[in-house]
PDB file of C-alpha atoms in Angstrom:
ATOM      1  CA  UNK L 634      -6.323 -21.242  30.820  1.00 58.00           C
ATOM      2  CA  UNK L 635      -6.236 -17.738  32.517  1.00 71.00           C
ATOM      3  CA  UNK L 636      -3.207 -17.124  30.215  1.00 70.00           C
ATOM      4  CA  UNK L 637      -4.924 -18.026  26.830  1.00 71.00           C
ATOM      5  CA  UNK L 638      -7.964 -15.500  28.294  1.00 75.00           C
ATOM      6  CA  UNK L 639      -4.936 -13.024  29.102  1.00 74.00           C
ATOM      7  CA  UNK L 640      -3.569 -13.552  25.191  1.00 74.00           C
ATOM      8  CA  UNK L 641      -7.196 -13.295  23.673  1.00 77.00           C
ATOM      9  CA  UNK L 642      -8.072 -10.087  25.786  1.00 80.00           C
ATOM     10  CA  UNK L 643      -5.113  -8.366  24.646  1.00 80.00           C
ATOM     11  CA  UNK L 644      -5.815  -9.650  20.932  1.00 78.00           C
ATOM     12  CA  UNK L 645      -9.108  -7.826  21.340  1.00 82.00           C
ATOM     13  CA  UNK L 646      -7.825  -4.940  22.319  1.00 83.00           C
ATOM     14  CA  UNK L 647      -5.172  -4.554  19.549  1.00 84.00           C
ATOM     15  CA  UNK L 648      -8.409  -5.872  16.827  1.00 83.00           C
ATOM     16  CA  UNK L 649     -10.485  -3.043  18.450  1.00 86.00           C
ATOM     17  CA  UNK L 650      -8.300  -0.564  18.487  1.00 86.00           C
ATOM     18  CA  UNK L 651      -7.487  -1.218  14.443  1.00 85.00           C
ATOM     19  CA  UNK L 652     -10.966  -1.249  13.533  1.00 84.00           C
ATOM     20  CA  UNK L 653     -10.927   2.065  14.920  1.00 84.00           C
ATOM     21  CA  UNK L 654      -8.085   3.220  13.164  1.00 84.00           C
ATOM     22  CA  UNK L 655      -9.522   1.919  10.374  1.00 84.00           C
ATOM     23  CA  UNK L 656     -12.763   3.581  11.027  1.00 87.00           C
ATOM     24  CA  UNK L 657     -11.295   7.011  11.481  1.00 84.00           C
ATOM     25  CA  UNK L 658      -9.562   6.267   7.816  1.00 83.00           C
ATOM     26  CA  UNK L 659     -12.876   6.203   6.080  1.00 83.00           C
ATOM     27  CA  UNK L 660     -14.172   9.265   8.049  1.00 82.00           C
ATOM     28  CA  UNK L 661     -10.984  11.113   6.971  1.00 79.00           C
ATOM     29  CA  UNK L 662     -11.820  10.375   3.210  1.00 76.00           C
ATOM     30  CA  UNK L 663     -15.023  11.326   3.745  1.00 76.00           C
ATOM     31  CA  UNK L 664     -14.563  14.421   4.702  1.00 71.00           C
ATOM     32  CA  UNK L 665     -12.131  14.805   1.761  1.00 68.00           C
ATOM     33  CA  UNK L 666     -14.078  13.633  -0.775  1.00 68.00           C
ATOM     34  CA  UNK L 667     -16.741  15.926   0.206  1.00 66.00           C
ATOM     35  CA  UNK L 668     -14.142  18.831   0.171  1.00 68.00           C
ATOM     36  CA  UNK L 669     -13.435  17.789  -3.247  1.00 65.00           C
ATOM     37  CA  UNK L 670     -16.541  17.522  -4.610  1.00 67.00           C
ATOM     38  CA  UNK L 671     -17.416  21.339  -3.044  1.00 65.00           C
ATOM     39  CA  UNK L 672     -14.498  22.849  -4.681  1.00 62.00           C
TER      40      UNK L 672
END
């Protein structure tokens, strides 16, 4: 049991951290798209 938790906890971690990644995609074409639009 403390192994699944173990697995699931480190599943979170890698879920989290790709959301984030994924997050910091759509920020970064923000930003562009607003330096497009400017020019």
């Amino acid at each position: 049991m403390a192994f699944y938790k173990g697995l699931s906890e480190k599943n979170k971690d890698k879920r989290s951290s790709f959301i984030g990644i994924l997050q910091g995609l759509s920020e970064k074409s923000k930003v562009h798209g607003n330096d497009f639009k400017n020019r």
